CSV table of C-alpha atoms and ligand atoms in Angstrom, one decimal:
chain,number,residue,atom,x,y,z
A,29,MET,CA,10.2,8.0,8.4
A,30,ASN,CA,9.6,6.4,11.8
A,31,GLY,CA,11.6,5.3,14.3
A,32,THR,CA,15.5,3.8,14.8
A,33,LEU,CA,16.9,0.8,13.3
A,34,GLU,CA,16.9,-0.7,16.7
A,35,SER,CA,12.9,0.1,17.0
A,36,ALA,CA,12.7,-1.5,13.5
A,37,GLU,CA,14.1,-4.7,14.4
A,38,ILE,CA,12.4,-5.0,17.8
A,39,LEU,CA,9.2,-4.5,16.0
A,40,VAL,CA,9.8,-7.0,13.2
A,41,GLN,CA,10.9,-9.7,15.5
A,42,ALA,CA,7.6,-9.2,17.4
A,43,LEU,CA,5.8,-9.4,14.2
A,44,ASN,CA,7.7,-12.7,13.4
A,45,GLN,CA,6.9,-14.2,16.8
A,46,GLY,CA,3.2,-13.1,16.8
A,47,ILE,CA,2.6,-14.2,13.4
A,48,SER,CA,4.7,-17.8,13.7
A,49,GLU,CA,2.7,-18.6,16.6
A,50,ALA,CA,-0.7,-18.2,15.0
A,51,PRO,CA,-1.5,-20.8,12.2
A,52,ASP,CA,-4.7,-19.3,11.6
A,53,LEU,CA,-3.2,-15.8,10.9
A,54,ILE,CA,-0.7,-17.5,8.5
A,55,GLU,CA,-3.7,-19.2,6.7
A,56,ASN,CA,-5.8,-16.0,6.3
A,57,PHE,CA,-3.4,-13.3,5.4
A,58,GLU,CA,-0.4,-12.3,4.0
A,59,PHE,CA,1.8,-9.9,5.6
A,60,ALA,CA,4.5,-7.3,4.6
A,61,VAL,CA,6.2,-4.7,6.3
A,62,CYS,CA,7.8,-1.5,4.4
A,63,PRO,CA,10.5,-0.1,6.5
A,64,PRO,CA,12.6,3.1,5.3
A,65,PHE,CA,15.2,2.4,2.7
A,66,LEU,CA,18.2,2.2,5.4
A,67,HIS,CA,16.3,-0.4,7.5
A,68,LEU,CA,15.6,-2.8,4.8
A,69,SER,CA,18.5,-4.9,4.8
A,70,CYS,CA,18.6,-5.4,8.5
A,71,VAL,CA,14.9,-5.9,8.8
A,72,GLN,CA,15.0,-8.5,6.1
A,73,LYS,CA,17.2,-10.9,8.5
A,74,ASP,CA,14.3,-11.0,10.9
A,75,LEU,CA,11.3,-11.4,8.6
A,76,GLY,CA,10.9,-15.2,9.2
A,77,ASP,CA,9.0,-17.2,6.5
A,78,HIS,CA,5.4,-15.4,6.7
A,79,ILE,CA,6.7,-11.5,6.3
A,80,LYS,CA,7.3,-10.2,2.9
A,81,LEU,CA,9.4,-7.0,2.5
A,82,GLY,CA,8.3,-3.8,0.9
A,83,ALA,CA,9.9,-0.4,0.3
A,84,GLN,CA,8.2,2.9,0.3
A,85,ASP,CA,9.2,4.5,-2.8
A,86,CYS,CA,11.5,3.9,-5.6
A,87,ALA,CA,13.3,5.9,-8.6
A,88,PHE,CA,12.0,5.5,-12.2
A,89,GLN,CA,15.7,5.7,-13.5
A,90,ASP,CA,17.6,2.4,-13.7
A,91,ASN,CA,21.0,3.7,-12.6
A,92,GLY,CA,23.6,6.3,-12.7
A,93,ALA,CA,24.0,10.0,-11.4
A,94,PHE,CA,20.4,10.6,-9.5
A,95,THR,CA,21.8,11.5,-6.1
A,96,GLY,CA,19.8,10.5,-3.2
A,97,ALA,CA,17.5,8.1,-5.2
A,98,VAL,CA,16.9,4.4,-4.8
A,99,SER,CA,16.1,2.2,-7.9
A,100,ALA,CA,13.9,-0.7,-8.1
A,101,GLY,CA,16.8,-2.9,-9.1
A,102,MET,CA,18.5,-2.0,-5.6
A,103,LEU,CA,15.1,-2.8,-3.7
A,104,LYS,CA,15.0,-6.2,-5.4
A,105,ASP,CA,18.6,-6.7,-4.2
A,106,ALA,CA,17.7,-5.7,-0.5
A,107,GLY,CA,15.2,-8.7,-0.9
A,108,CYS,CA,12.0,-6.4,-1.3
A,109,GLU,CA,9.0,-7.9,-3.1
A,110,TYR,CA,6.5,-4.8,-2.9
A,111,VAL,CA,7.0,-1.2,-3.3
A,112,ILE,CA,4.6,1.4,-2.2
A,113,LEU,CA,4.3,4.3,-5.0
A,114,GLY,CA,2.1,7.4,-5.0
A,115,HIS,CA,1.7,7.5,-1.3
A,116,SER,CA,-0.2,10.9,-0.5
A,117,GLU,CA,2.8,12.2,1.3
A,118,ARG,CA,5.0,11.5,-1.7
A,119,ARG,CA,2.6,13.4,-3.9
A,120,GLN,CA,1.9,16.3,-1.4
A,121,ILE,CA,5.2,17.0,0.2
A,122,PHE,CA,7.7,15.9,-2.3
A,123,GLY,CA,5.6,17.0,-5.5
A,124,GLU,CA,5.5,13.8,-7.3
A,125,ALA,CA,3.1,14.0,-10.1
A,126,ASP,CA,1.0,11.3,-11.6
A,127,GLN,CA,3.2,11.2,-14.6
A,128,ASP,CA,6.3,10.4,-12.1
A,129,ILE,CA,4.3,7.7,-10.4
A,130,ALA,CA,3.3,6.1,-13.8
A,131,LEU,CA,7.0,5.9,-14.8
A,132,LYS,CA,8.0,4.2,-11.4
A,133,THR,CA,4.9,1.7,-11.5
A,134,LYS,CA,6.1,0.7,-14.9
A,135,LYS,CA,9.8,0.5,-13.7
A,136,ALA,CA,8.7,-1.4,-10.4
A,137,LEU,CA,6.8,-3.9,-12.7
A,138,GLU,CA,9.7,-4.5,-15.0
A,139,THR,CA,11.8,-5.3,-12.2
A,140,ASP,CA,9.4,-8.0,-10.7
A,141,LEU,CA,8.4,-6.1,-7.8
A,142,ILE,CA,4.7,-5.6,-6.8
A,143,PRO,CA,3.6,-1.9,-6.9
A,144,ILE,CA,1.3,-1.0,-4.3
A,145,LEU,CA,-0.1,1.9,-5.9
A,146,CYS,CA,-1.7,4.4,-3.6
A,147,VAL,CA,-4.7,6.9,-4.9
A,148,GLY,CA,-7.3,9.1,-3.0
A,149,GLU,CA,-8.7,12.4,-2.9
A,150,THR,CA,-7.9,15.3,-0.3
A,151,LEU,CA,-10.6,16.6,2.0
A,152,GLU,CA,-11.3,19.6,-0.5
A,153,GLU,CA,-11.8,17.5,-3.3
A,154,ARG,CA,-14.2,15.0,-1.2
A,155,GLU,CA,-16.4,18.2,-0.2
A,156,ARG,CA,-16.9,19.2,-3.7
A,157,ASN,CA,-17.7,15.5,-4.6
A,158,GLU,CA,-14.6,15.2,-6.9
A,159,GLN,CA,-13.4,12.0,-5.3
A,160,GLU,CA,-14.1,9.7,-8.5
A,161,GLY,CA,-12.8,12.1,-10.8
A,162,ILE,CA,-9.6,12.4,-8.7
A,163,VAL,CA,-9.1,8.8,-8.4
A,164,SER,CA,-10.2,8.1,-12.2
A,165,LYS,CA,-7.5,10.4,-13.6
A,166,GLN,CA,-4.7,8.9,-11.0
A,167,LEU,CA,-5.5,5.5,-12.3
A,168,GLU,CA,-5.9,6.6,-15.9
A,169,ILE,CA,-2.5,7.9,-16.2
A,170,VAL,CA,-0.5,5.4,-14.4
A,171,PHE,CA,-2.0,2.6,-16.6
A,172,SER,CA,-1.9,4.5,-19.7
A,173,ASP,CA,1.6,3.1,-20.5
A,174,ILE,CA,1.3,-0.4,-18.7
A,175,VAL,CA,0.7,-3.8,-20.2
A,176,PHE,CA,0.7,-6.8,-17.7
A,177,ASP,CA,2.5,-9.7,-18.5
A,178,GLU,CA,0.8,-13.0,-17.6
A,179,ASN,CA,2.7,-13.3,-14.2
A,180,GLN,CA,2.8,-9.6,-13.3
A,181,THR,CA,0.5,-8.1,-10.7
A,182,MET,CA,0.0,-5.0,-8.5
A,183,LEU,CA,-2.2,-3.8,-5.7
A,184,ILE,CA,-4.2,-0.5,-5.6
A,185,ALA,CA,-4.3,1.3,-2.2
A,186,TYR,CA,-7.4,3.6,-1.8
A,187,GLU,CA,-6.2,6.1,1.1
A,188,PRO,CA,-8.2,9.2,1.4
A,189,VAL,CA,-5.9,11.8,2.3
A,190,TRP,CA,-8.0,13.3,5.1
A,191,ALA,CA,-8.3,9.9,6.7
A,192,ILE,CA,-4.2,9.5,6.9
A,193,GLY,CA,-3.0,9.6,10.4
A,194,THR,CA,-5.8,11.5,11.4
A,195,GLY,CA,-7.4,9.0,13.5
A,196,LYS,CA,-10.6,9.4,11.2
A,197,SER,CA,-11.1,6.4,8.9
A,198,ALA,CA,-13.6,6.7,6.2
A,199,SER,CA,-16.9,5.0,6.8
A,200,VAL,CA,-17.5,1.6,5.6
A,201,PHE,CA,-20.3,3.2,3.3
A,202,ASP,CA,-17.7,5.3,1.6
A,203,ILE,CA,-15.0,2.6,1.4
A,204,GLU,CA,-17.5,0.3,-0.3
A,205,ASP,CA,-18.5,3.0,-2.4
A,206,MET,CA,-15.0,3.9,-3.7
A,207,HIS,CA,-13.8,0.4,-4.1
A,208,GLY,CA,-16.6,-0.8,-6.3
A,209,PHE,CA,-15.7,2.5,-8.2
A,210,ILE,CA,-12.1,1.5,-8.6
A,211,HIS,CA,-12.8,-2.2,-9.3
A,212,GLN,CA,-15.1,-1.3,-12.2
A,213,LYS,CA,-12.6,1.5,-13.3
A,214,LEU,CA,-9.7,-1.0,-13.3
A,215,LEU,CA,-11.9,-3.7,-15.1
A,216,LYS,CA,-12.3,-1.0,-17.8
A,217,ILE,CA,-8.7,0.3,-18.2
A,218,THR,CA,-6.7,-2.9,-17.6
A,219,GLY,CA,-9.1,-5.7,-18.2
A,220,LYS,CA,-8.1,-7.0,-14.8
A,221,THR,CA,-9.3,-7.5,-11.1
A,222,LEU,CA,-6.5,-6.1,-9.0
A,223,PRO,CA,-6.8,-6.5,-5.0
A,224,ILE,CA,-7.8,-3.1,-3.5
A,225,LEU,CA,-6.3,-2.3,0.1
A,226,TYR,CA,-7.7,0.4,2.3
A,227,GLY,CA,-5.6,3.0,4.0
A,228,GLY,CA,-6.5,5.5,6.6
A,229,SER,CA,-6.6,5.3,10.2
A,230,VAL,CA,-7.1,1.4,10.2
A,231,THR,CA,-6.9,0.2,14.0
A,232,PRO,CA,-7.7,-2.8,15.4
A,233,GLU,CA,-11.0,-1.2,16.5
A,234,ASN,CA,-12.2,-0.7,13.1
A,235,ALA,CA,-10.5,-3.5,11.2
A,236,LYS,CA,-13.1,-6.0,11.4
A,237,ASP,CA,-15.7,-3.8,9.6
A,238,ILE,CA,-13.5,-2.3,7.2
A,239,LEU,CA,-11.7,-5.7,6.0
A,240,HIS,CA,-15.1,-7.3,5.8
A,241,ALA,CA,-16.3,-4.6,3.4
A,242,GLU,CA,-17.1,-5.4,-0.1
A,243,ASN,CA,-14.1,-5.3,-2.7
A,244,VAL,CA,-11.7,-4.7,0.4
A,245,SER,CA,-8.8,-7.1,0.1
A,246,GLY,CA,-6.5,-5.8,2.7
A,247,ALA,CA,-5.2,-2.7,4.5
A,248,LEU,CA,-2.1,-0.4,4.4
A,249,VAL,CA,-1.4,0.6,7.9
A,250,GLY,CA,0.8,3.4,8.9
A,251,GLY,CA,0.4,4.5,12.6
A,252,ALA,CA,-1.0,1.4,13.9
A,253,SER,CA,1.6,-0.7,12.2
A,254,LEU,CA,4.5,0.8,14.3
A,255,LYS,CA,3.6,-1.4,17.3
A,256,ALA,CA,3.5,-5.1,17.2
A,257,GLU,CA,0.5,-5.2,19.3
A,258,SER,CA,-1.7,-3.1,17.0
A,259,PHE,CA,-0.3,-4.6,13.9
A,260,LEU,CA,-1.4,-8.0,15.2
A,261,GLY,CA,-4.4,-6.9,16.4
A,262,ILE,CA,-5.9,-5.5,13.2
A,263,ALA,CA,-5.2,-9.1,11.7
A,264,ARG,CA,-6.8,-11.0,14.8
A,265,GLU,CA,-10.0,-8.6,14.7
A,266,ALA,CA,-10.2,-8.6,10.8
A,267,GLN,CA,-10.5,-12.8,11.0
A,268,LYS,CA,-13.2,-12.7,13.6
A,269,GLY,CA,-16.3,-13.7,11.2
B,26,PGA,P1,-2.3,5.7,9.0
B,26,PGA,O1,-1.5,6.0,7.7
B,26,PGA,O2,-2.7,4.2,9.1
B,26,PGA,O3,-1.7,6.1,10.3
B,26,PGA,O4,-3.6,6.6,8.7
B,26,PGA,C1,-1.7,5.3,6.5
B,26,PGA,C2,-0.4,5.4,5.5
B,26,PGA,O5,0.1,6.6,5.7
B,26,PGA,O6,-0.7,5.0,4.4
């Protein structure tokens, strides 16, 4: 829930320009932006050819009397290809349960959106060494009722809650450990290998180490995505060998 419509448009125009002028970035990365619902349609007009559009949540219902909710179909209409689901702020501030997130993920897949499913433990859970159990449960509930069609896919974002917006990213050691665990868990419960993004205080300064870590396919970026220079800086740093 950051910024104004004007700031969103200025940001995406700068991203579009920065990416269009960098063939090496286009070759090596896929880019998507996920602005607030109300900015989607305007931002869509400025995206250019190399940036995809996503939303930050969707309802699990199709249509009807659900005041304040936005359906997966509406997102598709607005030009979205992705939707972030189960972000820790949705879970903690808005009380979303794993079961809600499971229904949303199923609905997004049925609507041909690519879900970016966020999982991750709180600081207290990590201090009790419960991170694997917590993430396992989050994944098991979501995937309990999902059977992928051949052309369906989704992304997982490992976002330790204590690293989001704190300036304290997880260490490469902890990221590799957890991403390896998630990779194995997904193979077991879905039979599939899905890309796993890391999120939580990713910046140009730590992007190279994080994005080169094992089983890390990309980043889900919050604060540093609000300025074109740091957004593009993450990609530039990450592509250094
Ligand atoms: P951050 O946010 O990059 O500011 O830590 C990540 C997120 O909100 O997903």
